XYZ file of C-alpha atoms in Angstrom:
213
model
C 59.198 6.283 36.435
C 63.283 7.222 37.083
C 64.611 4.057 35.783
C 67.594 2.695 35.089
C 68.042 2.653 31.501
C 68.807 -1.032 31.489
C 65.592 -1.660 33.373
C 63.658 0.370 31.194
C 64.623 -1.865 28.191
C 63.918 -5.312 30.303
C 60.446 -3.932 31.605
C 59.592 -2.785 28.068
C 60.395 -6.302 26.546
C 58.581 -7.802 29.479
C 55.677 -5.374 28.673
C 55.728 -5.843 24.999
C 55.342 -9.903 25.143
C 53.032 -9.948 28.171
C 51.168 -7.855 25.724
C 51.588 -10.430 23.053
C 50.290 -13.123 25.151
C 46.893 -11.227 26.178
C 46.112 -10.530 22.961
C 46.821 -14.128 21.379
C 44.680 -15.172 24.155
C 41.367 -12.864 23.033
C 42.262 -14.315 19.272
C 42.109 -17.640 20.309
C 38.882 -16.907 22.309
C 37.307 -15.099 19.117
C 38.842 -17.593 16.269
C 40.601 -14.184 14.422
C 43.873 -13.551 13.020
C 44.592 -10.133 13.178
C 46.963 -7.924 11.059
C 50.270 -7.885 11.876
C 50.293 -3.860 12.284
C 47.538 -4.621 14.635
C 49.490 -6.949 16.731
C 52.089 -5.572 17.354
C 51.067 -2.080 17.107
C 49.173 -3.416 20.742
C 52.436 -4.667 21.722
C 54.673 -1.940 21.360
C 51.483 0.604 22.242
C 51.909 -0.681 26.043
C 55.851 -1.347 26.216
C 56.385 1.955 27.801
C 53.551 2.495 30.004
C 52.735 3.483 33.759
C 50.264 2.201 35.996
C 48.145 5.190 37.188
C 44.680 5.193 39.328
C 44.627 0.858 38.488
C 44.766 1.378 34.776
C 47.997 0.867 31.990
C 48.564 4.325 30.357
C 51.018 4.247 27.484
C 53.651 6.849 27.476
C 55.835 8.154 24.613
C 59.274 6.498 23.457
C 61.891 6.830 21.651
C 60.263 4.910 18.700
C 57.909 8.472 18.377
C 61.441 10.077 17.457
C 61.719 7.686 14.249
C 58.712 8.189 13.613
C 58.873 11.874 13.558
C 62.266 11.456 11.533
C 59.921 9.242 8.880
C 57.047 11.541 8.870
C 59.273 15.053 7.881
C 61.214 12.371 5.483
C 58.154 11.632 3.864
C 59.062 7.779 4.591
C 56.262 6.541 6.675
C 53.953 3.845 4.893
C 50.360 4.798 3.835
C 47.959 3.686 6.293
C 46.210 1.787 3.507
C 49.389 -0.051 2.644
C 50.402 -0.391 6.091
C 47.133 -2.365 7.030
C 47.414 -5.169 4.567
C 50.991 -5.914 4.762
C 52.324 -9.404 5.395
C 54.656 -10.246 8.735
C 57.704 -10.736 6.300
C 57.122 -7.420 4.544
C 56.295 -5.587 7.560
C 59.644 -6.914 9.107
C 61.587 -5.423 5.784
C 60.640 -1.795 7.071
C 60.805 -2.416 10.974
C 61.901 0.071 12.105
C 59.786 2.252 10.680
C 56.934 -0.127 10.916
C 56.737 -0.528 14.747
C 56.701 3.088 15.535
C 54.298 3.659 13.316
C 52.349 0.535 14.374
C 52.676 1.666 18.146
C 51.584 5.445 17.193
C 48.550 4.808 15.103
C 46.958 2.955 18.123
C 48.507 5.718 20.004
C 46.532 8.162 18.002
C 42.888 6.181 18.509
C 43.964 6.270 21.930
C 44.710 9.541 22.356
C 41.001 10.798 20.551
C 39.170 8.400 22.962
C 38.426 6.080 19.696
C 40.991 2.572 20.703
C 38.573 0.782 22.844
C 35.845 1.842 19.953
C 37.960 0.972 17.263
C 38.808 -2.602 18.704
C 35.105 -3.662 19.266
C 34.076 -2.041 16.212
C 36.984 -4.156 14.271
C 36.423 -7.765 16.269
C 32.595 -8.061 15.828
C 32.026 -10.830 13.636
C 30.015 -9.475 10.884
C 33.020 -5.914 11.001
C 35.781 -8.349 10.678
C 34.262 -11.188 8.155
C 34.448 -8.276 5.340
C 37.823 -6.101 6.767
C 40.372 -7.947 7.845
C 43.090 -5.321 7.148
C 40.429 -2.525 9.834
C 40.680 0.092 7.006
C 37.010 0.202 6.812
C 36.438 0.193 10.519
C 39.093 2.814 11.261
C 37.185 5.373 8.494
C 33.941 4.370 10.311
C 35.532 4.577 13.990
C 36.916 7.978 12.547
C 34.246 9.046 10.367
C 36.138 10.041 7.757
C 38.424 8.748 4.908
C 41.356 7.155 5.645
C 43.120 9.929 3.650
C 42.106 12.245 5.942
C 42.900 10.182 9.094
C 46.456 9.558 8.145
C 46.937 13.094 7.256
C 45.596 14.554 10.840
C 47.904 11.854 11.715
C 50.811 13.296 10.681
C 50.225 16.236 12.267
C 49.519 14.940 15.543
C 52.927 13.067 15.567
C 54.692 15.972 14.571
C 53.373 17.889 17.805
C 54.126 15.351 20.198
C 57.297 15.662 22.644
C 59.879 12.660 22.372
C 60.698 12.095 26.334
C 64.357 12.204 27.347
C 65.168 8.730 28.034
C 68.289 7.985 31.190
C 71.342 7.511 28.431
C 73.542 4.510 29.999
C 77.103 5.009 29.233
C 79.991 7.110 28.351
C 79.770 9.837 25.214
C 82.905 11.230 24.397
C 84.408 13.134 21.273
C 87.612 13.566 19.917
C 88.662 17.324 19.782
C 92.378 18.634 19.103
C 94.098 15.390 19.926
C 92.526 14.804 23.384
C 89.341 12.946 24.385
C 86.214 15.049 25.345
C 83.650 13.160 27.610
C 80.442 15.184 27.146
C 78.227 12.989 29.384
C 78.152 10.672 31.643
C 74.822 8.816 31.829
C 72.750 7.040 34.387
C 73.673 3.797 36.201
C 72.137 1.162 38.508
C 73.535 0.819 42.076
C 71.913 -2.624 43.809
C 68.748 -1.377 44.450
C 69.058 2.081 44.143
C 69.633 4.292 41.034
C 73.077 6.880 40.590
C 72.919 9.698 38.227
C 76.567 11.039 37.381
C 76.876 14.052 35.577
C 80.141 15.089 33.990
C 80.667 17.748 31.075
C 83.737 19.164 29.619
C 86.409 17.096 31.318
C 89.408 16.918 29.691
C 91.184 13.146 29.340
C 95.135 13.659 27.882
C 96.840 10.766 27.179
C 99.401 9.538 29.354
C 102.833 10.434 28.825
C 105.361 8.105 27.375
C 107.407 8.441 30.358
C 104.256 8.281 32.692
C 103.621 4.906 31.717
C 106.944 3.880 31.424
C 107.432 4.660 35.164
C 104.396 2.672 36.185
């Protein structure tokens, strides 16, 4: 929706641990630990989502434009690797490692395969023998996991990173004067105020200007 950009970030963290909570609950009810890309892949997978027709559709984020930045750097981490690390190694690579949580559950979501993938991955005799879902993601995919991480790539690469409302003043400092470029969007009580403002010119004051004030 046209948010505020500070209520975007509260809804998103509100989002992200409600998330959290749901799923601890269905690991509690199934005795499983899952994989830390797993959890919070879920977690930041429906931190930006709408509510359309009674259902929670995830929607892109900003964290697909670090992702893309990691995939054309070639600094994303293999989806083999990715699956078995720990929560303190994950958390060395954050920033990296939740996008790319959030956008390979974004991926199974977007070929139909998530719900698949999860039932496949918490049935008791699946997740006995994989507890890192490589095997069940080349079964849910039906193909190597090579191959899935490559079509991957590609698919995150065509994707569109979403504006998102910039809160704030951006300015530059051009031939001794100060440049605001943009002025972003603000919350007004209950209502929302978008104030655009390009090119205006801020001099400093004179000496005698402020001097006579």
């Amino acid at each position: 929706g046209d948010l505020p950009a500070w209520k975007l970030t509260r809804t998103s963290v509100v989002l992200h641990e409600f998330t959290h909570a749901l799923h601890h609950a269905d690991l509690a009810a199934r005795r499983q630990q899952h994989p830390i890309w797993m959890v919070e892949g879920l977690a930041t997978l429906f931190e930006t989502a709408n509510h359309e027709g009674g259902k929670v559709v995830p929607q892109h984020s900003q964290r697909l434009a670090v992702l893309q930045q990691a995939v054309r750097g070639k600094h994303t981490i293999p989806w083999a690797q990715m699956m078995r690390l720990s929560h303190p190694d994950f958390m060395r690579n954050a920033v990296v490692a939740y996008a790319q949580a959030r956008y390979m559950l974004f991926y199974m979501l977007d070929k139909g395969l998530l719900k698949k993938f999860y039932d496949e991955y918490t049935e008791k005799e699946s997740y006995g023998d994989d507890k890192s879902a490589l095997r069940t993601v080349e079964v849910v995919f039906g193909k190597p996991i090579g191959e899935v991480e490559r079509d991957w790539s590609q698919w995150v690469l065509a994707q569109k990173v979403p504006q998102v409302p910039f809160m704030g003043v951006r300015t530059k400092e051009e031939k001794g004067t100060l440049l605001v470029e943009d002025v972003g969007q603000f919350s007004n009580g209950p209502h929302s105020m978008r104030i655009c403002a390009r090119a205006s010119l801020l001099r400093p004051a004179s000496n005698n200007a402020r001097h006579s004030q």
